[in-house]
Coordinates of C-alpha atoms in Angstrom, one line a residue:
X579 CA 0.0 0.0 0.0
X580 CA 1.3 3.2 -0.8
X581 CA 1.5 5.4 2.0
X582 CA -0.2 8.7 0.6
X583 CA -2.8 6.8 -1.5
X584 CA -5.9 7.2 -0.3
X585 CA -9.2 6.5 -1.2
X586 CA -9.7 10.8 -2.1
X587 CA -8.2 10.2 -5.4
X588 CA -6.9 14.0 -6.5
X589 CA -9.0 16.1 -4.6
X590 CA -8.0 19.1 -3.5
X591 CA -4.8 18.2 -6.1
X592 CA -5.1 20.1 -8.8
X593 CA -2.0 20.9 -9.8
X594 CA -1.1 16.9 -9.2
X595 CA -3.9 16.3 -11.7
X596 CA -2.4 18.5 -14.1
X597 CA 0.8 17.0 -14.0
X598 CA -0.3 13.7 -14.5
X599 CA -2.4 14.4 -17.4
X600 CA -0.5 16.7 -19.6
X601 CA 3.2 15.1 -20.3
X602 CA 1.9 11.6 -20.0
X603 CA -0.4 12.6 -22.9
X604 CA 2.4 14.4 -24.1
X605 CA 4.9 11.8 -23.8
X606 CA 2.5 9.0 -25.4
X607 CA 1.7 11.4 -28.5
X608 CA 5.3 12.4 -29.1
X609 CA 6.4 8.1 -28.4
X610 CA 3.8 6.5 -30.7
X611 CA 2.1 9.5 -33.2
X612 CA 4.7 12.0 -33.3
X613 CA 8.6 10.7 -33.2
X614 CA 10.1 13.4 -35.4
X615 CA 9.0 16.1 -32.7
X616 CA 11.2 14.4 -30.4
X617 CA 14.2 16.4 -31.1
X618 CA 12.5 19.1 -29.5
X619 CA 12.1 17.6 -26.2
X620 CA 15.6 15.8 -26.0
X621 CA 17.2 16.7 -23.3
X622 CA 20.9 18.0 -24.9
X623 CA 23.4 19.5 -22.3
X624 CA 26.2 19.4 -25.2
X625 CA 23.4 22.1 -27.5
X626 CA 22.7 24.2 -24.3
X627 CA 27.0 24.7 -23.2
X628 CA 28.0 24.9 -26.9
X629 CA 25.0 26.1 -29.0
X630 CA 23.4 28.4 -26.3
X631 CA 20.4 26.3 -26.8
X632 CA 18.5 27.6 -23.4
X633 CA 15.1 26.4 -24.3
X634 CA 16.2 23.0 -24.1
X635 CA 16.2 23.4 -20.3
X636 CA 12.3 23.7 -20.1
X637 CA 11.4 21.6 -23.1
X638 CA 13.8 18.7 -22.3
X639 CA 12.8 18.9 -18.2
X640 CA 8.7 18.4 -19.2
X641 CA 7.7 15.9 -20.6
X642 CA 9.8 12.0 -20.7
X643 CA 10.2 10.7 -24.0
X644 CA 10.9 7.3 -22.7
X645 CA 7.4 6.1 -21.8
X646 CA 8.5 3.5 -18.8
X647 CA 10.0 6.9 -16.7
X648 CA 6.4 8.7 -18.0
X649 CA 4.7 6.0 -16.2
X650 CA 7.3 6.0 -12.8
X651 CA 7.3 9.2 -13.0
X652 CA 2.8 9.5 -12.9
X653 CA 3.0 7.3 -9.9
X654 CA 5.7 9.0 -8.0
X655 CA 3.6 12.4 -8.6
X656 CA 0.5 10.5 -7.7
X657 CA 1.7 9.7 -3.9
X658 CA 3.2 12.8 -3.2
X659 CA 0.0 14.9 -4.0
X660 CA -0.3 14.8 -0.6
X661 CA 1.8 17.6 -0.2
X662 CA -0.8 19.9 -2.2
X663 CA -3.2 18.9 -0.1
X664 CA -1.2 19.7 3.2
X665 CA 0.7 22.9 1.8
X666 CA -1.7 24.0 -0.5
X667 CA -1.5 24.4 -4.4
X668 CA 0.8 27.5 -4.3
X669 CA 3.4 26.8 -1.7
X670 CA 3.7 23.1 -3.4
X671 CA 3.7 24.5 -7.2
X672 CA 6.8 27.1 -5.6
X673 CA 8.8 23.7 -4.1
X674 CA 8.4 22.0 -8.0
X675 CA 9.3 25.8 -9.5
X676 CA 12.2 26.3 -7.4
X677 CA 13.2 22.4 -7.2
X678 CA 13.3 22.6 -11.2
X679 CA 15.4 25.4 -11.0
X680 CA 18.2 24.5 -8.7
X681 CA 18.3 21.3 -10.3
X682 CA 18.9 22.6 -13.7
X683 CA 21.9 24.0 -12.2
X684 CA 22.7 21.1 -10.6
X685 CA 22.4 19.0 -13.3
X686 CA 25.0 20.8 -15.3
X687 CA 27.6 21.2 -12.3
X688 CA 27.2 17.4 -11.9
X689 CA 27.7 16.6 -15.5
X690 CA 31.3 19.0 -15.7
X691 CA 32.1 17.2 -12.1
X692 CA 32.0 14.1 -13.8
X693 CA 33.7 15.1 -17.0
X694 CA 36.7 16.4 -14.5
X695 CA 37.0 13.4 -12.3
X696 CA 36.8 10.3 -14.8
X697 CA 37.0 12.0 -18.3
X698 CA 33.5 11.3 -19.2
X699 CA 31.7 12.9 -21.5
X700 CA 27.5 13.3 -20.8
X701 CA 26.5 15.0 -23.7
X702 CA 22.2 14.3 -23.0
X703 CA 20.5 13.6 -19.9
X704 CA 17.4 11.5 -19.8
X705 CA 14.1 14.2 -20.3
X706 CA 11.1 14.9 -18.3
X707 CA 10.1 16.2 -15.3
X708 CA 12.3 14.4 -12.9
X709 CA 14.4 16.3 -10.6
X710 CA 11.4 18.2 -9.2
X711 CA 10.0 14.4 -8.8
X712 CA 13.1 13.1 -7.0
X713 CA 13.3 16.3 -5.1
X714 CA 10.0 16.1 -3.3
X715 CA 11.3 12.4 -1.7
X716 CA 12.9 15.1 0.6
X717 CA 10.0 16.2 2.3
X718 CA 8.3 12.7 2.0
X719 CA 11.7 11.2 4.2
X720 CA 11.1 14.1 6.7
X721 CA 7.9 14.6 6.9
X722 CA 6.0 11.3 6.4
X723 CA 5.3 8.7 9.5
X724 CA 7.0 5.7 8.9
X725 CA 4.3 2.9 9.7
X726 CA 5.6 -1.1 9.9
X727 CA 2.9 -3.0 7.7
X728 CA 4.1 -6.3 7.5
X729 CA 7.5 -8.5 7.5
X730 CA 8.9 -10.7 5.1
X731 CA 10.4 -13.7 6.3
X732 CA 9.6 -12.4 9.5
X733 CA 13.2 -10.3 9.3
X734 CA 12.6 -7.7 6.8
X735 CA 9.6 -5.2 7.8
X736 CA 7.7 -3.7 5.2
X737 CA 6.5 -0.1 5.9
X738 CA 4.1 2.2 4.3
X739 CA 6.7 4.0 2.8
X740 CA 8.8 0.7 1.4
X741 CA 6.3 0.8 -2.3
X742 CA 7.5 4.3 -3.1
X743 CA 11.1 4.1 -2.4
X744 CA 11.3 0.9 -4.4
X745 CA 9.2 3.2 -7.2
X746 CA 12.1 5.8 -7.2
X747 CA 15.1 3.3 -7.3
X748 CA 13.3 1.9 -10.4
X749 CA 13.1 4.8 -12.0
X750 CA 17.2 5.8 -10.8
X751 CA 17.7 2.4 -12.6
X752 CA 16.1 3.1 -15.8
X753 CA 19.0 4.5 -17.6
X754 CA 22.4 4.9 -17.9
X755 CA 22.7 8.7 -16.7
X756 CA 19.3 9.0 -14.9
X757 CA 21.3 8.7 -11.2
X758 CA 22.8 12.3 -11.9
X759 CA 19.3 13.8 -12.6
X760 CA 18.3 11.9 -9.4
X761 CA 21.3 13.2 -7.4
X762 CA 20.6 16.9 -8.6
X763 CA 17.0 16.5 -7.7
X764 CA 17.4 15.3 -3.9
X765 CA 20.1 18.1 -3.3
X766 CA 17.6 20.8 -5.1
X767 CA 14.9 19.1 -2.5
X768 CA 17.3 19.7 0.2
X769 CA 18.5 23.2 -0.4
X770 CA 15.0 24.5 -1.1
X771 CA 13.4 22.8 2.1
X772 CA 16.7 24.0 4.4
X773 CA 15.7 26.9 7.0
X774 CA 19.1 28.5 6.5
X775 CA 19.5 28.8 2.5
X776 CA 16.1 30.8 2.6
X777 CA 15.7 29.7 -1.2
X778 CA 11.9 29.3 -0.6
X779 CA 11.7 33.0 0.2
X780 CA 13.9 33.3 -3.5
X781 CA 11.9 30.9 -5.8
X782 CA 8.4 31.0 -5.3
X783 CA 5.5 31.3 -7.2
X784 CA 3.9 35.7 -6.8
X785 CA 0.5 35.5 -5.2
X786 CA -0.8 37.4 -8.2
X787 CA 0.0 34.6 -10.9
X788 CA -1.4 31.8 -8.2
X789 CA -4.6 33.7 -8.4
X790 CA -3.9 33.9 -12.0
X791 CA -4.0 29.9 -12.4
X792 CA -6.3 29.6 -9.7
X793 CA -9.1 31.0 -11.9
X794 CA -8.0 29.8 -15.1
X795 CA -6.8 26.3 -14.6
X796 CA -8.2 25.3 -10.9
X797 CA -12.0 24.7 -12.5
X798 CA -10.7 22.5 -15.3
X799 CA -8.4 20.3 -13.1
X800 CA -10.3 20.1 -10.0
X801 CA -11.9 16.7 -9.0
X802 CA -15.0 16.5 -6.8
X803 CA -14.9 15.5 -3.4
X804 CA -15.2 11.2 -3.1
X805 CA -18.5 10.4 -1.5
X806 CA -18.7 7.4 1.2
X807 CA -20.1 5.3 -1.5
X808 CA -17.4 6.0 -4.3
X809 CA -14.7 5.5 -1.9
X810 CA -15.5 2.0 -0.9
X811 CA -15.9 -0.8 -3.8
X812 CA -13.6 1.4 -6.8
X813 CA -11.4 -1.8 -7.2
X814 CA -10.7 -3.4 -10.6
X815 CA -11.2 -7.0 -9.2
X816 CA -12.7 -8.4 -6.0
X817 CA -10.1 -8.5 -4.0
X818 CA -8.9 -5.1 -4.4
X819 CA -12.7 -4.0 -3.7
X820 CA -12.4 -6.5 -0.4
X821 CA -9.6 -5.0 0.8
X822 CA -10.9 -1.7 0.4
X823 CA -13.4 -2.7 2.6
X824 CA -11.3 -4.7 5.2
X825 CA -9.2 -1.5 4.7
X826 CA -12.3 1.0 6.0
X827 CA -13.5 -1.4 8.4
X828 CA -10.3 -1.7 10.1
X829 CA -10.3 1.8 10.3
X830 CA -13.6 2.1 11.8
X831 CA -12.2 -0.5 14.6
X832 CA -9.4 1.2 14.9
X833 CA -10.4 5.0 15.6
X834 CA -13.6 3.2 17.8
X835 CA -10.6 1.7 20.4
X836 CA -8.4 4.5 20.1
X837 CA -11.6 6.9 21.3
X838 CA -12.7 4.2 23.8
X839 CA -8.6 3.9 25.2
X840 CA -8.6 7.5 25.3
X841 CA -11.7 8.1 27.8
X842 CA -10.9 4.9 30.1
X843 CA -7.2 6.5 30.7
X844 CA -9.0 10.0 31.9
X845 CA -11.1 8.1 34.1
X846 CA -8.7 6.0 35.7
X847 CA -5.4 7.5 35.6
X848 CA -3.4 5.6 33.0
X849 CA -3.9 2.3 35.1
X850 CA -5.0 -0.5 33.0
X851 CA -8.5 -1.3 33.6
X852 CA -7.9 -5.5 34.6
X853 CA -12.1 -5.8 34.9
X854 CA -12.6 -4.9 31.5
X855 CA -9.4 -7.8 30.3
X856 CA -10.8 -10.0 32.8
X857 CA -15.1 -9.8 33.1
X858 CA -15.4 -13.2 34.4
X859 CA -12.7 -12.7 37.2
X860 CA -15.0 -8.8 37.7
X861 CA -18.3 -10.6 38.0
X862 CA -17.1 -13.6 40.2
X863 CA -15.0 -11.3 42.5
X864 CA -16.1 -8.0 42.4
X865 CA -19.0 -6.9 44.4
X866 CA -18.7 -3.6 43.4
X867 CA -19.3 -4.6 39.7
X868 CA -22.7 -2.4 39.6
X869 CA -21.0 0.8 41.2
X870 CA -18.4 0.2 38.6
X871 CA -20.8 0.2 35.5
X872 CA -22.9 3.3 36.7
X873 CA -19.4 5.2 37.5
X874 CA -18.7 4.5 33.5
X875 CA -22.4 5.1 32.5
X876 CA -21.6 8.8 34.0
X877 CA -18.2 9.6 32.3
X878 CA -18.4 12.7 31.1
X879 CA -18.7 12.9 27.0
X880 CA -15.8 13.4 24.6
X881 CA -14.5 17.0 24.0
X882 CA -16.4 18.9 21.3
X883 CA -14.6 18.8 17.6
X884 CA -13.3 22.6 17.1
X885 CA -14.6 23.5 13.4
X886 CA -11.4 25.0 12.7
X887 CA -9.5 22.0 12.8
X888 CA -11.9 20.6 10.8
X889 CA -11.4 22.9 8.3
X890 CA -8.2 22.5 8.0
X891 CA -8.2 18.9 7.4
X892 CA -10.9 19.3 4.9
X893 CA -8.2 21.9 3.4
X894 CA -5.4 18.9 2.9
X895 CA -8.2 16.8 1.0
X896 CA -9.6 14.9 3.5
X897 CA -13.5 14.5 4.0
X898 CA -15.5 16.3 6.6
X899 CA -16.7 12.2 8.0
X900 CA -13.0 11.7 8.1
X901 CA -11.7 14.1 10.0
X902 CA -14.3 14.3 12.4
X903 CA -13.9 10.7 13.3
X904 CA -10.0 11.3 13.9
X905 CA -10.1 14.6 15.8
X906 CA -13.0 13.1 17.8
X907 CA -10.7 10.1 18.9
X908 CA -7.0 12.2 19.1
X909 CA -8.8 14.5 21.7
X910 CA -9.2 17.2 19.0
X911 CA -5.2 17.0 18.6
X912 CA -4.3 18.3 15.2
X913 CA -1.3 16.8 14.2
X914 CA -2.5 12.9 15.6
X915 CA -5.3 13.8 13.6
X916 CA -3.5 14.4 10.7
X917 CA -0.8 11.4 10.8
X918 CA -3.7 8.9 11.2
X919 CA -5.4 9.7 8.3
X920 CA -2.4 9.9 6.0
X921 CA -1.5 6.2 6.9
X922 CA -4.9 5.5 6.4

């Protein structure tokens, strides 16, 4: 399971959306329909040093004219729209602006490194939008809960995160040179997220063009939000719509226990409630068994959910059922909140 895919789909993701759709249609037109365009889009360090070539840095960093990275590539940008949600389309379309930037320069200090240390020659780099891609594993590293799912062989554990970093290594593996465009694209991520470079205050997108696109291109790539009933049974096959199920009904258990947990620890101080592991052992030994249930008939009810929080969950893409249910059983703590619904 991949750990940002949800059952939201691209809500609140437009600029995800966008990305997805436009250079893999691009990159299956200009593969199967239109190979003599392809020149265009090559990604030719040797024309930009020698011919002054400059557009080749935004044509050859688009769209991937090899259609396995296209396809890599879509999934990669599929998990992370997670970031949209959580940052919002402007602050997440400045970390791919100034990402593709930095790496560009990267890219061609890595390449002369290269050349200078073992007298090799790179004279094209592998095209599309890749260092932005690779740079936004930064921020997924950091910022991401790392949840154990299962082991294998009952040695090596399998996270929620294990998927997506097996993703990106295929994609490093995909060509010869791709590992430099890789490399460039995790330092870009790193410089651009550090809190002493201060490149995000550099590189970012004005507030007047984000209005800009959000009237222009918002309404055409913007997805509805998923009802309960679309969200449960979208599987191909019927095992992917059972484990949707299992998937929401474990859930359901979950946050019920976690809630339930929650109030016995406020009533009795953190110690573990024994009567409730043990009800034969209460009823047979306990005479107090009655004052026991009317002292948990008269807890007090759960705090009420603040509708700002609420909000701002339904801001990162998350549905208003949702993230009642999870501030209701974190206490109204935001940021539990938030973790539990991105692993789930």
């Amino acid at each position: 399971m991949f750990p940002s895919t949800g059952s939201n789909g691209l809500y609140k993701a437009p600029l995800s959306k966008s990305l997805l759709l436009i250079p893999s249609a691009l990159s299956v037109l200009l593969t199967l329909l239109f190979q003599h365009y392809q020149k265009f889009f090559t990604y030719n360090l040797q024309a930009v040093k020698e011919d002054f070539q400059i557009w080749r840095l935004v044509f050859g960093r688009t769209v991937c004219l090899d259609l396995k990275d296209a396809f890599c590539n879509s999934l990669l940008i599929y998990n992370f729209r997670i970031f949209e949600r959580r940052y919002g389309s402007r602050k997440f379309s400045s970390f791919l602006l100034g990402s593709w930037m930095l790496s560009a320069l990267f890219d061609l200090l890595l390449v002369e490194a290269v050349q200078y240390a073992f007298g090799i020659t790179i004279s094209s780099l592998p095209s599309g939008f890749l260092g932005p891609v690779f740079a936004l594993f930064v921020p997924f590293f950091c910022s991401i809960p790392r949840m154990q799912v299962t082991q294998i062989l009952g040695q090596f554990p399998i996270t929620n995160k294990t998927l997506v970093y097996i993703l990106g290594l295929q994609l490093v593996t995909s060509g010869s040179y791709i590992w430099i465009v890789a490399v460039s694209g995790l330092i870009s991520g790193m410089c651009y997220s550090s809190s002493v470079l201060k490149v995000h205050q550099v590189l970012c997108v004005p507030s007047w063009l984000a209005k800009i696109f959000s009237w222009t291109l918002e309404p055409i790539f913007s997805s509805a939000e998923p009802s309960n009933e679309i969200r449960v049974g979208m599987g191909a096959t019927v095992d992917i719509q059972r484990q949707q199920r299992m998937e929401l009904l474990d859930r359901q258990i979950m946050m019920s226990q976690f809630a339930q947990m929650r109030r016995q620890r406020q009533q009795q101080g953190r110690v573990i409630n024994w009567n409730r592991l043990f009800p034969p052992l209460r009823r047979r030994h306990h005479a107090n068994y009655q004052d026991n249930r009317q002292s948990e008939q008269e807890a007090p009810p759960p705090a009420e959910v603040s509708e700002e929080q609420v909000a701002r969950l339904m801001e990162m893409g998350f549905s208003r059922v949702d993230a009642l249910e999870a501030l209701r059983a974190s206490n109204n703590d935001l940021n539990v909140a938030t973790n539990f619904l991105l692993q789930h």
